[in-house]
Short mmCIF file of C-alpha atoms in Angstrom, two decimals:
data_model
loop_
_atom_site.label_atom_id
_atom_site.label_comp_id
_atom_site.label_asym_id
_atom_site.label_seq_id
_atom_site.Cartn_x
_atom_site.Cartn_y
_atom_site.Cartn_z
CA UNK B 24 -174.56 226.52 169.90
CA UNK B 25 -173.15 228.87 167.26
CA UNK B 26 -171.64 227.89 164.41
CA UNK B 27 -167.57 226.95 164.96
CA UNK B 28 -164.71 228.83 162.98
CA UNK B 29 -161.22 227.02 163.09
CA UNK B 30 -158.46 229.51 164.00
CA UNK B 31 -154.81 228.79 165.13
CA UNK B 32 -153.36 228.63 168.30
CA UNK B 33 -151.80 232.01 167.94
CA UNK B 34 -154.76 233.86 166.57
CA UNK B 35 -156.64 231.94 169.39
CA UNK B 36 -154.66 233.58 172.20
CA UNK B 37 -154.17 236.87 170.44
CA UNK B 38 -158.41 237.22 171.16
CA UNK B 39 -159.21 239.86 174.02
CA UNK B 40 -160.23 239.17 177.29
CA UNK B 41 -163.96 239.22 176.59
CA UNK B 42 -163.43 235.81 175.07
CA UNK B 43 -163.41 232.44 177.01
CA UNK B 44 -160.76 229.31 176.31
CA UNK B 45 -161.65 225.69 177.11
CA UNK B 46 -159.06 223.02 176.50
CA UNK B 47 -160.31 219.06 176.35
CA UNK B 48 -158.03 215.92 175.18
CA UNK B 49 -158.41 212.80 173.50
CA UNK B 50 -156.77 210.29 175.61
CA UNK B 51 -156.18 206.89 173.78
CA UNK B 52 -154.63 203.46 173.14
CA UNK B 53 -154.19 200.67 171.29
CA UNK B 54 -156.73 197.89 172.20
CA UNK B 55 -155.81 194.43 170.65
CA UNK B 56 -158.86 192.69 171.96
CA UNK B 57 -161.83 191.55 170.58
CA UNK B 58 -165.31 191.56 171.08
CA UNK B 59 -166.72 188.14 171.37
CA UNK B 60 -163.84 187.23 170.35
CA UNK B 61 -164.68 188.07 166.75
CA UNK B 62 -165.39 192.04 166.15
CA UNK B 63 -161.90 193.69 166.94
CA UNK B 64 -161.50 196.82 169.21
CA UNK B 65 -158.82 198.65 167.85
CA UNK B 66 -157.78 200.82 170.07
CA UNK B 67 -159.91 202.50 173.67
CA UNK B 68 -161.00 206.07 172.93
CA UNK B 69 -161.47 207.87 176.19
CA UNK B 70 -164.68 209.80 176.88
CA UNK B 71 -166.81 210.96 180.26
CA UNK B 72 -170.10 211.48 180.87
CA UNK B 73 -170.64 214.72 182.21
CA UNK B 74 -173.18 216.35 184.76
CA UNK B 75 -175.50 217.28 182.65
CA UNK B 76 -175.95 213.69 180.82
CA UNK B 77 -173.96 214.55 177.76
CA UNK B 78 -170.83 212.97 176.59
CA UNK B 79 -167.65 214.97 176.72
CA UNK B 80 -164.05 214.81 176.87
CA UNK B 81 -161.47 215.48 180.01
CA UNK B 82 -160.60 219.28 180.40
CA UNK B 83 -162.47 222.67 181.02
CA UNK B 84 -162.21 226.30 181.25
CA UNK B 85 -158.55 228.04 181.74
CA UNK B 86 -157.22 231.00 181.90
CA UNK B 87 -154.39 232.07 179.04
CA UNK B 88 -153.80 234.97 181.05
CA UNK B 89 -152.46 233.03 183.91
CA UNK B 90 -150.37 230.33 182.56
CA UNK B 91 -150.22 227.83 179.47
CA UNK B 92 -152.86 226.43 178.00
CA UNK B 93 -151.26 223.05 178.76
CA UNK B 94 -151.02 224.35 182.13
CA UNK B 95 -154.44 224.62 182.74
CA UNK B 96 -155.72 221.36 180.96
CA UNK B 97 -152.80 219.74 182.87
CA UNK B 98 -154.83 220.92 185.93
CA UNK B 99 -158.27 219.94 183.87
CA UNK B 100 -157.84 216.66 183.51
CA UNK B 101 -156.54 216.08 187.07
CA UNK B 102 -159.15 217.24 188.61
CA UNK B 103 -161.24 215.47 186.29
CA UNK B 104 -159.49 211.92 186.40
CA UNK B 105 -157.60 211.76 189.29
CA UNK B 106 -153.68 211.39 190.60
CA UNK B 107 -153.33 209.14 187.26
CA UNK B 108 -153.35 212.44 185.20
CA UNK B 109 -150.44 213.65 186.67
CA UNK B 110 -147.54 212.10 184.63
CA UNK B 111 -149.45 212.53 181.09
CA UNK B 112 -148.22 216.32 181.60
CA UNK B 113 -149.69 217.12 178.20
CA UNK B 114 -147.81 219.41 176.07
CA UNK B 115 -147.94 221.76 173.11
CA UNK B 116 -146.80 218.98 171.17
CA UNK B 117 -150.23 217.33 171.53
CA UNK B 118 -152.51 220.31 170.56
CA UNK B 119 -154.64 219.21 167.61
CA UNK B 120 -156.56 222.39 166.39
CA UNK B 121 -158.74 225.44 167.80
CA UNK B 122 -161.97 226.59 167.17
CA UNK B 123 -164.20 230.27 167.86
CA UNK B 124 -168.13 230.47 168.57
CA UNK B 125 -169.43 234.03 169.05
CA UNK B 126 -172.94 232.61 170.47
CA UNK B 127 -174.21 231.59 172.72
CA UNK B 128 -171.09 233.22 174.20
CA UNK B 129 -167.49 233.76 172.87
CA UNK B 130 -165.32 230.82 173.71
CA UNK B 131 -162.19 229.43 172.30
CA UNK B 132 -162.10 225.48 172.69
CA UNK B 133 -158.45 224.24 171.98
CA UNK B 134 -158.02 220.22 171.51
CA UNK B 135 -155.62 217.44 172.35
CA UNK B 136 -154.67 214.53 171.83
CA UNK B 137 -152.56 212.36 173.41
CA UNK B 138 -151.40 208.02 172.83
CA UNK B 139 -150.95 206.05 176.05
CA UNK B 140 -150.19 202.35 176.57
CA UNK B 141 -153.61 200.33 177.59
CA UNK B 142 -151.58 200.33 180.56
CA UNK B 143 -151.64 203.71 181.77
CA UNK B 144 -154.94 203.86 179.81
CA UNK B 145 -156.16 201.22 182.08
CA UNK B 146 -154.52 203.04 185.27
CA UNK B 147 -156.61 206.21 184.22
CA UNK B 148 -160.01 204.33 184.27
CA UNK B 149 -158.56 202.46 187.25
CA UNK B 150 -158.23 205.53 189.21
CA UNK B 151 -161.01 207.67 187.94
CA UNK B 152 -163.38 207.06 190.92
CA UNK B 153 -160.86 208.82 193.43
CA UNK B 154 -160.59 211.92 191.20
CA UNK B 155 -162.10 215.19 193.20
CA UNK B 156 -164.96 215.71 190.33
CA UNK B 157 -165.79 212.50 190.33
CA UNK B 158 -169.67 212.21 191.20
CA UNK B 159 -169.82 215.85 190.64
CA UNK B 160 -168.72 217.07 187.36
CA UNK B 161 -167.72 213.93 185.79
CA UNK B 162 -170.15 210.75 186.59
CA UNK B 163 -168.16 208.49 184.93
CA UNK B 164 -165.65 207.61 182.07
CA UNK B 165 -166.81 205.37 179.33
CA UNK B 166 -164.98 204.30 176.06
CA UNK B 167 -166.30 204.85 172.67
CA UNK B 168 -167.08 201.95 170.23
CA UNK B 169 -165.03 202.29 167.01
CA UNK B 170 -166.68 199.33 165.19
CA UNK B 171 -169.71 198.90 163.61
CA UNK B 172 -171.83 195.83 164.20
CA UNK B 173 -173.21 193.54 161.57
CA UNK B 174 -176.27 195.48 161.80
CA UNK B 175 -174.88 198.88 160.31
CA UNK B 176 -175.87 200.45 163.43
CA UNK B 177 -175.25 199.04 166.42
CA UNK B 178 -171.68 200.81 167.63
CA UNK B 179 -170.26 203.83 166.92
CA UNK B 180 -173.14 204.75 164.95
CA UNK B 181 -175.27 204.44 167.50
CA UNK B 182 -173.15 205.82 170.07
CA UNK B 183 -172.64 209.05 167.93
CA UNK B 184 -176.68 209.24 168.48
CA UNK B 185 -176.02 210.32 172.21
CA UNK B 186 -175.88 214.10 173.21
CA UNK B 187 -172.68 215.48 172.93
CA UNK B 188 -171.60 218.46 174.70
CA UNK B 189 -170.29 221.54 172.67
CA UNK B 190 -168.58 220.51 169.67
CA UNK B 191 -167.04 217.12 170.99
CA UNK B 192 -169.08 214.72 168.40
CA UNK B 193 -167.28 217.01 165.72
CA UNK B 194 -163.93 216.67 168.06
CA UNK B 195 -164.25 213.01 167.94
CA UNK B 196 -164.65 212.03 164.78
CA UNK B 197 -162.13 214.41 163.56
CA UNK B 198 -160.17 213.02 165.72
CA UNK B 199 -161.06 209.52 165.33
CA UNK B 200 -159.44 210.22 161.19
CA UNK B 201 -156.97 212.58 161.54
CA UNK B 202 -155.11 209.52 163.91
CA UNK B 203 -156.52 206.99 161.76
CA UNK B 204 -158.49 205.21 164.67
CA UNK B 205 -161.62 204.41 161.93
CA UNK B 206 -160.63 203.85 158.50
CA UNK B 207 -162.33 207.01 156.69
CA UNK B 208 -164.67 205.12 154.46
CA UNK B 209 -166.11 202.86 157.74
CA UNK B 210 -166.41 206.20 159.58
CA UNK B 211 -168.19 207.65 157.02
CA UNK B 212 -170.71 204.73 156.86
CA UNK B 213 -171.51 204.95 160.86
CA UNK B 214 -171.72 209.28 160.25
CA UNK B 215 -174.81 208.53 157.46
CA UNK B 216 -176.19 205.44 159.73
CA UNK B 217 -176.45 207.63 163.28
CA UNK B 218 -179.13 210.16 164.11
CA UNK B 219 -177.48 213.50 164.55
CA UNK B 220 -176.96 214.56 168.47
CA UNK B 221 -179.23 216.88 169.69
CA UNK B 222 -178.14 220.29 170.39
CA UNK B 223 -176.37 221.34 173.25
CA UNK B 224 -174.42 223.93 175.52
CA UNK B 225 -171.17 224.90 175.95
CA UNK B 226 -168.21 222.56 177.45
CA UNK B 227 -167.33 223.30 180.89
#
């Protein structure tokens, strides 16, 4: 994958039509449990893994020529998660940022993010299995570890060791400290401790 320019959402749509737009979202909520009772959770960071065995987030390809961008990763993500998509209706409130890469082809990825209850959080995951990609383009949802183990690895570092489609390992820890999910100093420490992902292609 090429190397990723940030832009904003208006130079983003002002591109020409030989350029391609993906829009994914960060679905999350607050998680009060704990693990073993002892290591706490912090909040459930949604994630899927995708046909080709990397890790990705909910969304796809649209079309700015033929509706929002909202509109389309409205459409995205319920395709992609089923009938419990429908009343998230995400909005240009939640965009997050834009980025360009020229190679291996021009595409536009635009990201979201959006805070549910664990409730409709739960619902989501709950409902995933009768979405229409399900077993197709998504094989299954998973949530990502945002604790590090006594170890120094076991965790998020070593879940950010996985393969990553596109530029969601960069969208998710972004992410992860622009919200203030990981304290920046503990995210830090699990970046240094995990094995970069390998490379791979663009989101679809």
């Amino acid at each position: 994958m090429g190397e990723s320019r940030p832009l904003s959402r208006s130079e983003a749509l002002q591109l020409g039509p030989g350029w391609r737009h993906a829009c994914h979202a960060l679905l999350y909520a607050p998680c009060p449990g704990r693990l073993f009772g002892v290591v706490p959770l912090g909040h459930a960071v949604l994630m899927q893994m995708r046909f080709d065995g990397r890790l990705g987030f909910p969304g796809g390809f649209v079309d700015p020529r033929t509706g929002s961008l909202e509109d389309g990763l409205n459409r995205e993500l319920q395709e992609e998660l089923g009938p419990g998509a429908a009343p998230l209706c995400l909005a240009e409130g939640d965009y997050l940022g834009s980025c360009r890469v020229e190679a291996p082809q021009r595409l536009v990825t635009h990201f979201y993010t959006r805070r549910l209850s664990l409730e409709q959080f739960r619902a989501l995951e709950e409902g995933a299995t009768r979405a229409q990609e399900h077993g197709l383009e998504v094989m299954g949802l998973v949530r990502v570890p945002l604790y590090t183990l006594r170890d120094g690895v076991g965790g998020l570092p070593t879940f950010l060791s996985n393969a990553f489609a596109g530029g969601a390992r960069e969208q998710l820890l972004e992410s992860l400290g622009i919200l203030g999910l990981v304290p920046e100093a503990q995210l830090s420490e699990a970046v240094a401790a995990s094995p970069k992902s390998p490379d791979a292609p663009q989101p679809s």
